Amino acid sequence: MTEAYLHARVPRVDCPEHATKQVKVPWARGRSDFTLLFEALMMAMVKQMPVAPLAALLGETDQKIWRVVHHYVDEAVEAQNLEGMTEAAVDDTSFQRGQSYVTAFADLRAQERRVVFVTEGRDHETVEQFAGFLGDHGGDPEAIGEVCQDMSEAYQKGVREHLPNAEITFDRYHVKQKLSEAIDEVRRAEAKQHKQLLKNTRYLWLKRPANLSAKQQDWLDQLLQQPLQTARAYEWSLKFDDFYALADPDQAEEYLRRWIEEVRETEIHPLHKFCETLEAHWDGVIRWHHTQVSNGLLEGLNSLIQTAKRRARGYRTQRTYKTMIYLVAGKLNPGPQLACT
């Protein structure tokens, strides 16, 4: 392959008042080692492949690639216009296992449905930062009327303090996650007496019947015939699903009250704790039937965010992780704006 290089000396101007200044040129941005066309190529390719192999392909260092990506993503994030945003979803994702988190805020409007703000941490201050960012980009924190979130007390505090007109809907996927945790607690306790019977069954109880293979369904059917508390807890979890299937909010609320009463008549104590969680967050759980909003957007984007995490592997900074989340889930289309002639 033949390579061609074009060299041009960029004029510099010595100014007694402003020191030395370099003349702006139409084919490159200031202090960049690349032309705008080459940077546009980088930004198009980085959406499709990790940075390390991209750097090897282009014959450049990954640090230089990241500098270009950070520049254009930051620029696109700052250029957002969030006027008219009224519904938000908030969720956290881990950067390093058990150590470091970032919180993503998404616009739930049908015409948008994208991540608009990412910040470090997962406490109430992240909501404060989002409210400030929203106000700086054409939005109004007081115009946010609905927030979908998990049951985090920190996020609730942040919403109350910084999104004063927002109602909270607890995301159905996170509610179901709490129930799954209760079922797994039952399984782990019971496995001490029925080790062989419950061996390797963890994910069997966490899946819905429609998601099981034929072999797994046969295995589950056999376990459901056993006098196991885990099996009974699983059956109660299937009945809980009907709460979200009901169309009428009043019927759904009454159904959930009866479900809690009947569960409390059992001796499955982890489910008792789940019932206490439901009652402590009652309004936000029931509100789902009035709003039908969920973090499904962020849950659906989670696979993209995990892809971002894999792309950021080897770069131990939250800035890199946040940049990749914006790139894959923000619909920002960052890069140099080239005139077509």
Short mmCIF file of C-alpha atoms in Angstrom, two decimals:
data_model
loop_
_atom_site.label_atom_id
_atom_site.label_comp_id
_atom_site.label_asym_id
_atom_site.label_seq_id
_atom_site.Cartn_x
_atom_site.Cartn_y
_atom_site.Cartn_z
CA MET A 1 0.00 0.00 0.00
CA THR A 2 1.34 3.39 -0.99
CA GLU A 3 1.09 6.16 1.57
CA ALA A 4 0.96 9.84 0.67
CA TYR A 5 1.70 12.71 3.05
CA LEU A 6 0.77 16.35 2.54
CA HIS A 7 2.77 18.85 4.57
CA ALA A 8 1.76 22.45 5.19
CA ARG A 9 3.37 24.97 7.51
CA VAL A 10 0.60 26.72 9.44
CA PRO A 11 1.37 30.47 9.77
CA ARG A 12 1.90 31.85 13.26
CA VAL A 13 1.38 35.46 14.31
CA ASP A 14 3.32 37.17 17.08
CA CYS A 15 1.07 39.61 18.91
CA PRO A 16 2.50 41.92 21.57
CA GLU A 17 -0.78 41.74 23.53
CA HIS A 18 -1.90 38.11 23.05
CA ALA A 19 1.44 36.37 22.48
CA THR A 20 1.90 33.94 19.60
CA LYS A 21 -1.24 32.79 17.82
CA GLN A 22 -1.57 30.10 15.18
CA VAL A 23 -3.72 30.85 12.16
CA LYS A 24 -6.91 28.80 11.95
CA VAL A 25 -7.02 26.54 8.92
CA PRO A 26 -10.16 25.12 7.24
CA TRP A 27 -8.94 21.50 7.14
CA ALA A 28 -8.17 20.92 10.84
CA ARG A 29 -9.13 22.14 14.29
CA GLY A 30 -6.60 23.84 16.51
CA ARG A 31 -4.04 21.72 18.37
CA SER A 32 -5.17 18.56 16.62
CA ASP A 33 -2.72 16.22 14.94
CA PHE A 34 -5.31 15.16 12.36
CA THR A 35 -7.38 16.64 9.57
CA LEU A 36 -11.12 17.02 9.99
CA LEU A 37 -11.69 14.29 7.40
CA PHE A 38 -9.49 11.88 9.32
CA GLU A 39 -11.25 12.73 12.59
CA ALA A 40 -14.62 12.17 10.91
CA LEU A 41 -13.37 8.73 9.86
CA MET A 42 -12.29 7.99 13.44
CA MET A 43 -15.66 8.97 14.88
CA ALA A 44 -17.52 6.85 12.33
CA MET A 45 -15.36 3.82 13.08
CA VAL A 46 -15.30 4.15 16.88
CA LYS A 47 -19.06 3.54 16.94
CA GLN A 48 -18.46 0.13 15.40
CA MET A 49 -15.28 -1.15 17.06
CA PRO A 50 -13.21 -0.81 20.25
CA VAL A 51 -10.58 1.89 20.42
CA ALA A 52 -7.52 -0.38 20.82
CA PRO A 53 -7.96 -2.26 17.50
CA LEU A 54 -9.03 0.98 15.83
CA ALA A 55 -5.76 2.59 16.92
CA ALA A 56 -3.81 -0.37 15.55
CA LEU A 57 -5.73 -0.19 12.28
CA LEU A 58 -5.09 3.53 11.87
CA GLY A 59 -1.48 3.33 13.02
CA GLU A 60 -2.00 5.76 15.87
CA THR A 61 -1.81 5.54 19.64
CA ASP A 62 -5.00 4.82 21.54
CA GLN A 63 -4.39 7.94 23.67
CA LYS A 64 -4.64 10.11 20.54
CA ILE A 65 -7.83 8.34 19.47
CA TRP A 66 -9.38 8.89 22.90
CA ARG A 67 -8.52 12.60 22.81
CA VAL A 68 -10.44 12.97 19.56
CA VAL A 69 -13.40 10.94 20.84
CA HIS A 70 -13.57 12.88 24.12
CA HIS A 71 -13.47 16.20 22.28
CA TYR A 72 -16.36 15.49 19.93
CA VAL A 73 -18.54 13.66 22.46
CA ASP A 74 -18.09 16.48 25.00
CA GLU A 75 -18.94 18.98 22.30
CA ALA A 76 -22.10 17.08 21.31
CA VAL A 77 -23.22 16.68 24.93
CA GLU A 78 -22.88 20.43 25.54
CA ALA A 79 -24.83 21.20 22.34
CA GLN A 80 -27.95 19.32 23.51
CA ASN A 81 -31.23 21.21 23.73
CA LEU A 82 -33.41 19.66 26.45
CA GLU A 83 -36.29 22.11 26.16
CA GLY A 84 -39.61 20.38 26.76
CA MET A 85 -38.21 17.42 28.69
CA THR A 86 -40.87 16.30 31.18
CA GLU A 87 -40.12 12.63 31.94
CA ALA A 88 -36.85 11.13 33.06
CA ALA A 89 -35.48 7.70 33.87
CA VAL A 90 -32.51 7.24 36.18
CA ASP A 91 -30.39 4.16 36.74
CA ASP A 92 -26.87 3.30 37.83
CA THR A 93 -24.33 0.99 36.26
CA SER A 94 -21.05 -0.26 37.67
CA PHE A 95 -17.75 0.66 36.11
CA GLN A 96 -15.53 -1.51 38.26
CA ARG A 97 -17.07 -4.41 40.14
CA GLY A 98 -18.38 -3.34 43.54
CA GLN A 99 -16.29 -0.19 43.54
CA SER A 100 -17.27 2.50 41.10
CA TYR A 101 -20.60 3.56 39.62
CA VAL A 102 -21.98 6.06 37.18
CA THR A 103 -25.60 7.22 36.97
CA ALA A 104 -27.35 7.69 33.64
CA PHE A 105 -30.37 9.93 33.08
CA ALA A 106 -32.57 9.35 30.05
CA ASP A 107 -35.24 11.40 28.32
CA LEU A 108 -38.37 9.22 28.17
CA ARG A 109 -40.22 11.29 25.58
CA ALA A 110 -41.24 9.07 22.67
CA GLN A 111 -39.43 11.20 20.11
CA GLU A 112 -36.20 11.21 22.14
CA ARG A 113 -35.72 8.06 24.29
CA ARG A 114 -32.00 8.44 24.84
CA VAL A 115 -29.39 9.02 27.52
CA VAL A 116 -28.88 12.76 28.00
CA PHE A 117 -26.65 12.98 31.06
CA VAL A 118 -24.12 10.70 32.75
CA THR A 119 -22.31 11.48 35.98
CA GLU A 120 -20.14 9.73 38.53
CA GLY A 121 -21.65 8.15 41.64
CA ARG A 122 -25.14 6.99 42.56
CA ASP A 123 -26.20 9.25 45.44
CA HIS A 124 -28.67 12.12 45.73
CA GLU A 125 -26.08 14.56 44.41
CA THR A 126 -26.29 12.95 40.97
CA VAL A 127 -29.88 14.22 40.72
CA GLU A 128 -28.71 17.69 41.74
CA GLN A 129 -26.12 17.59 38.97
CA PHE A 130 -28.73 16.45 36.45
CA ALA A 131 -31.08 19.29 37.47
CA GLY A 132 -28.27 21.80 36.95
CA PHE A 133 -27.35 20.29 33.59
CA LEU A 134 -31.00 20.32 32.53
CA GLY A 135 -31.36 24.00 33.40
CA ASP A 136 -28.16 24.88 31.53
CA HIS A 137 -29.41 23.17 28.35
CA GLY A 138 -32.82 24.66 27.78
CA GLY A 139 -34.76 22.45 30.17
CA ASP A 140 -36.50 23.22 33.44
CA PRO A 141 -36.12 20.98 36.54
CA GLU A 142 -39.58 22.11 37.67
CA ALA A 143 -41.06 20.85 34.40
CA ILE A 144 -40.08 17.25 35.15
CA GLY A 145 -43.37 15.66 36.19
CA GLU A 146 -42.35 12.01 36.22
CA VAL A 147 -39.23 10.13 37.24
CA CYS A 148 -38.84 6.39 36.85
CA GLN A 149 -36.22 4.87 39.13
CA ASP A 150 -35.34 1.95 41.36
CA MET A 151 -36.09 2.03 45.09
CA SER A 152 -32.88 3.84 45.99
CA GLU A 153 -33.44 6.18 48.92
CA ALA A 154 -30.65 8.38 47.60
CA TYR A 155 -32.36 8.94 44.25
CA GLN A 156 -35.68 9.58 46.01
CA LYS A 157 -34.05 12.25 48.17
CA GLY A 158 -32.46 13.85 45.11
CA VAL A 159 -35.77 13.92 43.23
CA ARG A 160 -37.62 15.47 46.18
CA GLU A 161 -35.02 18.19 46.60
CA HIS A 162 -34.12 19.04 43.01
CA LEU A 163 -37.07 17.95 40.83
CA PRO A 164 -39.80 19.32 43.12
CA ASN A 165 -42.80 18.67 40.85
CA ALA A 166 -41.88 15.12 39.89
CA GLU A 167 -43.86 12.05 40.87
CA ILE A 168 -41.89 8.83 41.26
CA THR A 169 -42.74 5.56 39.54
CA PHE A 170 -40.73 2.61 40.75
CA ASP A 171 -39.46 0.71 37.77
CA ARG A 172 -41.20 -2.66 37.43
CA TYR A 173 -37.96 -4.42 36.48
CA HIS A 174 -36.31 -3.32 39.72
CA VAL A 175 -39.37 -4.34 41.74
CA LYS A 176 -39.21 -7.79 40.16
CA GLN A 177 -35.48 -7.87 40.89
CA LYS A 178 -36.26 -7.46 44.60
CA LEU A 179 -38.63 -10.43 44.36
CA SER A 180 -36.00 -12.49 42.56
CA GLU A 181 -33.54 -11.71 45.34
CA ALA A 182 -36.08 -12.99 47.88
CA ILE A 183 -36.56 -16.24 45.94
CA ASP A 184 -32.82 -16.73 45.74
CA GLU A 185 -32.54 -16.19 49.49
CA VAL A 186 -35.09 -18.99 49.99
CA ARG A 187 -33.14 -21.26 47.64
CA ARG A 188 -29.80 -20.64 49.35
CA ALA A 189 -31.24 -21.39 52.78
CA GLU A 190 -33.01 -24.51 51.60
CA ALA A 191 -30.00 -25.78 49.66
CA LYS A 192 -28.31 -26.55 52.99
CA GLN A 193 -30.78 -29.41 53.49
CA HIS A 194 -31.38 -30.30 49.82
CA LYS A 195 -27.99 -29.70 48.26
CA GLN A 196 -28.25 -32.27 45.45
CA LEU A 197 -31.84 -31.42 44.60
CA LEU A 198 -31.20 -27.68 44.30
CA LYS A 199 -27.69 -27.86 42.88
CA ASN A 200 -27.21 -25.59 39.80
CA THR A 201 -30.84 -24.40 39.91
CA ARG A 202 -30.24 -20.72 40.70
CA TYR A 203 -31.03 -19.32 37.27
CA LEU A 204 -33.84 -21.81 36.75
CA TRP A 205 -35.92 -20.04 39.42
CA LEU A 206 -35.06 -16.57 38.14
CA LYS A 207 -36.30 -17.12 34.59
CA ARG A 208 -39.88 -16.80 33.42
CA PRO A 209 -41.42 -20.02 32.02
CA ALA A 210 -41.49 -18.58 28.49
CA ASN A 211 -37.71 -18.16 28.61
CA LEU A 212 -36.93 -21.76 29.57
CA SER A 213 -35.74 -24.40 27.15
CA ALA A 214 -37.73 -27.63 26.89
CA LYS A 215 -35.13 -29.41 29.04
CA GLN A 216 -35.22 -26.68 31.67
CA GLN A 217 -39.03 -26.72 31.70
CA ASP A 218 -39.04 -30.48 32.36
CA TRP A 219 -36.51 -30.00 35.14
CA LEU A 220 -38.59 -27.21 36.69
CA ASP A 221 -41.78 -29.27 36.48
CA GLN A 222 -40.07 -32.03 38.44
CA LEU A 223 -38.86 -29.61 41.11
CA LEU A 224 -42.31 -28.04 41.47
CA GLN A 225 -43.62 -31.46 42.53
CA GLN A 226 -41.22 -31.49 45.47
CA PRO A 227 -42.16 -30.15 48.95
CA LEU A 228 -39.73 -27.25 48.60
CA GLN A 229 -40.20 -23.72 49.91
CA THR A 230 -38.23 -22.55 46.87
CA ALA A 231 -40.88 -24.06 44.60
CA ARG A 232 -43.67 -22.37 46.57
CA ALA A 233 -41.83 -19.03 46.46
CA TYR A 234 -41.45 -19.40 42.69
CA GLU A 235 -45.20 -20.01 42.33
CA TRP A 236 -45.93 -16.87 44.34
CA SER A 237 -43.60 -14.92 42.04
CA LEU A 238 -45.63 -16.06 39.02
CA LYS A 239 -48.80 -14.84 40.73
CA PHE A 240 -47.10 -11.51 41.38
CA ASP A 241 -46.61 -11.11 37.62
CA ASP A 242 -50.39 -10.81 37.27
CA PHE A 243 -50.23 -7.50 39.15
CA TYR A 244 -48.52 -5.92 36.15
CA ALA A 245 -50.74 -7.77 33.66
CA LEU A 246 -53.98 -6.25 34.97
CA ALA A 247 -55.22 -3.29 32.94
CA ASP A 248 -57.37 -1.57 35.56
CA PRO A 249 -55.33 0.31 38.21
CA ASP A 250 -57.94 -0.20 40.95
CA GLN A 251 -58.15 -3.92 40.28
CA ALA A 252 -54.36 -4.14 40.26
CA GLU A 253 -54.10 -2.38 43.63
CA GLU A 254 -56.71 -4.66 45.19
CA TYR A 255 -54.98 -7.71 43.69
CA LEU A 256 -51.65 -6.68 45.21
CA ARG A 257 -53.23 -6.18 48.64
CA ARG A 258 -54.68 -9.70 48.51
CA TRP A 259 -51.36 -11.12 47.28
CA ILE A 260 -49.54 -9.57 50.27
CA GLU A 261 -52.15 -10.89 52.71
CA GLU A 262 -51.91 -14.42 51.35
CA VAL A 263 -48.11 -14.40 51.24
CA ARG A 264 -48.02 -13.38 54.91
CA GLU A 265 -50.00 -16.51 55.77
CA THR A 266 -47.08 -18.59 54.52
CA GLU A 267 -43.84 -19.31 56.35
CA ILE A 268 -41.64 -18.00 53.53
CA HIS A 269 -39.96 -15.19 55.47
CA PRO A 270 -37.92 -13.66 52.61
CA LEU A 271 -41.24 -13.04 50.84
CA HIS A 272 -42.52 -11.36 54.01
CA LYS A 273 -39.61 -8.91 53.76
CA PHE A 274 -40.46 -8.30 50.10
CA CYS A 275 -44.03 -7.47 51.16
CA GLU A 276 -42.67 -4.93 53.64
CA THR A 277 -40.65 -3.36 50.83
CA LEU A 278 -43.77 -3.09 48.67
CA GLU A 279 -45.74 -1.40 51.44
CA ALA A 280 -42.90 1.02 52.21
CA HIS A 281 -42.87 2.09 48.55
CA TRP A 282 -46.58 1.62 47.87
CA ASP A 283 -47.42 4.82 45.98
CA GLY A 284 -44.53 4.47 43.55
CA VAL A 285 -45.27 0.78 42.93
CA ILE A 286 -48.96 1.40 42.27
CA ARG A 287 -48.21 4.48 40.17
CA TRP A 288 -46.83 2.29 37.40
CA HIS A 289 -50.42 1.41 36.50
CA HIS A 290 -51.19 5.09 35.97
CA THR A 291 -48.05 6.10 34.08
CA GLN A 292 -46.90 2.90 32.34
CA VAL A 293 -43.39 4.36 32.34
CA SER A 294 -40.43 2.18 33.10
CA ASN A 295 -36.68 2.03 32.90
CA GLY A 296 -37.16 -0.36 30.01
CA LEU A 297 -35.38 2.22 27.90
CA LEU A 298 -32.30 2.08 30.12
CA GLU A 299 -32.69 -1.67 30.57
CA GLY A 300 -32.84 -2.02 26.80
CA LEU A 301 -29.81 0.20 26.48
CA ASN A 302 -28.01 -1.86 29.10
CA SER A 303 -26.62 -4.23 26.47
CA LEU A 304 -25.24 -1.20 24.65
CA ILE A 305 -23.80 0.12 27.91
CA GLN A 306 -22.18 -3.24 28.60
CA THR A 307 -20.71 -3.04 25.12
CA ALA A 308 -19.38 0.37 26.12
CA LYS A 309 -17.84 -1.20 29.20
CA ARG A 310 -16.08 -3.80 27.05
CA ARG A 311 -14.84 -1.07 24.73
CA ALA A 312 -13.50 0.85 27.71
CA ARG A 313 -11.70 -2.20 29.10
CA GLY A 314 -8.10 -1.38 29.86
CA TYR A 315 -8.86 2.34 30.34
CA ARG A 316 -9.43 2.70 34.07
CA THR A 317 -11.16 6.04 34.10
CA GLN A 318 -14.81 6.89 34.55
CA ARG A 319 -14.46 9.61 31.93
CA THR A 320 -13.79 7.00 29.26
CA TYR A 321 -16.74 4.91 30.43
CA LYS A 322 -19.09 7.91 30.43
CA THR A 323 -17.91 8.92 26.96
CA MET A 324 -18.66 5.47 25.57
CA ILE A 325 -22.15 5.49 27.15
CA TYR A 326 -22.91 8.79 25.43
CA LEU A 327 -21.51 7.42 22.20
CA VAL A 328 -23.62 4.26 22.11
CA ALA A 329 -26.78 5.38 23.93
CA GLY A 330 -27.01 9.15 23.51
CA LYS A 331 -27.94 9.45 19.82
CA LEU A 332 -25.55 12.40 19.65
CA ASN A 333 -23.88 11.82 16.28
CA PRO A 334 -20.65 13.50 17.39
CA GLY A 335 -17.89 14.48 14.99
CA PRO A 336 -16.70 17.33 12.80
CA GLN A 337 -19.37 19.03 10.72
CA LEU A 338 -18.04 18.88 7.18
CA ALA A 339 -19.51 21.01 4.42
CA CYS A 340 -20.59 19.07 1.32
CA THR A 341 -19.50 20.61 -1.96
#
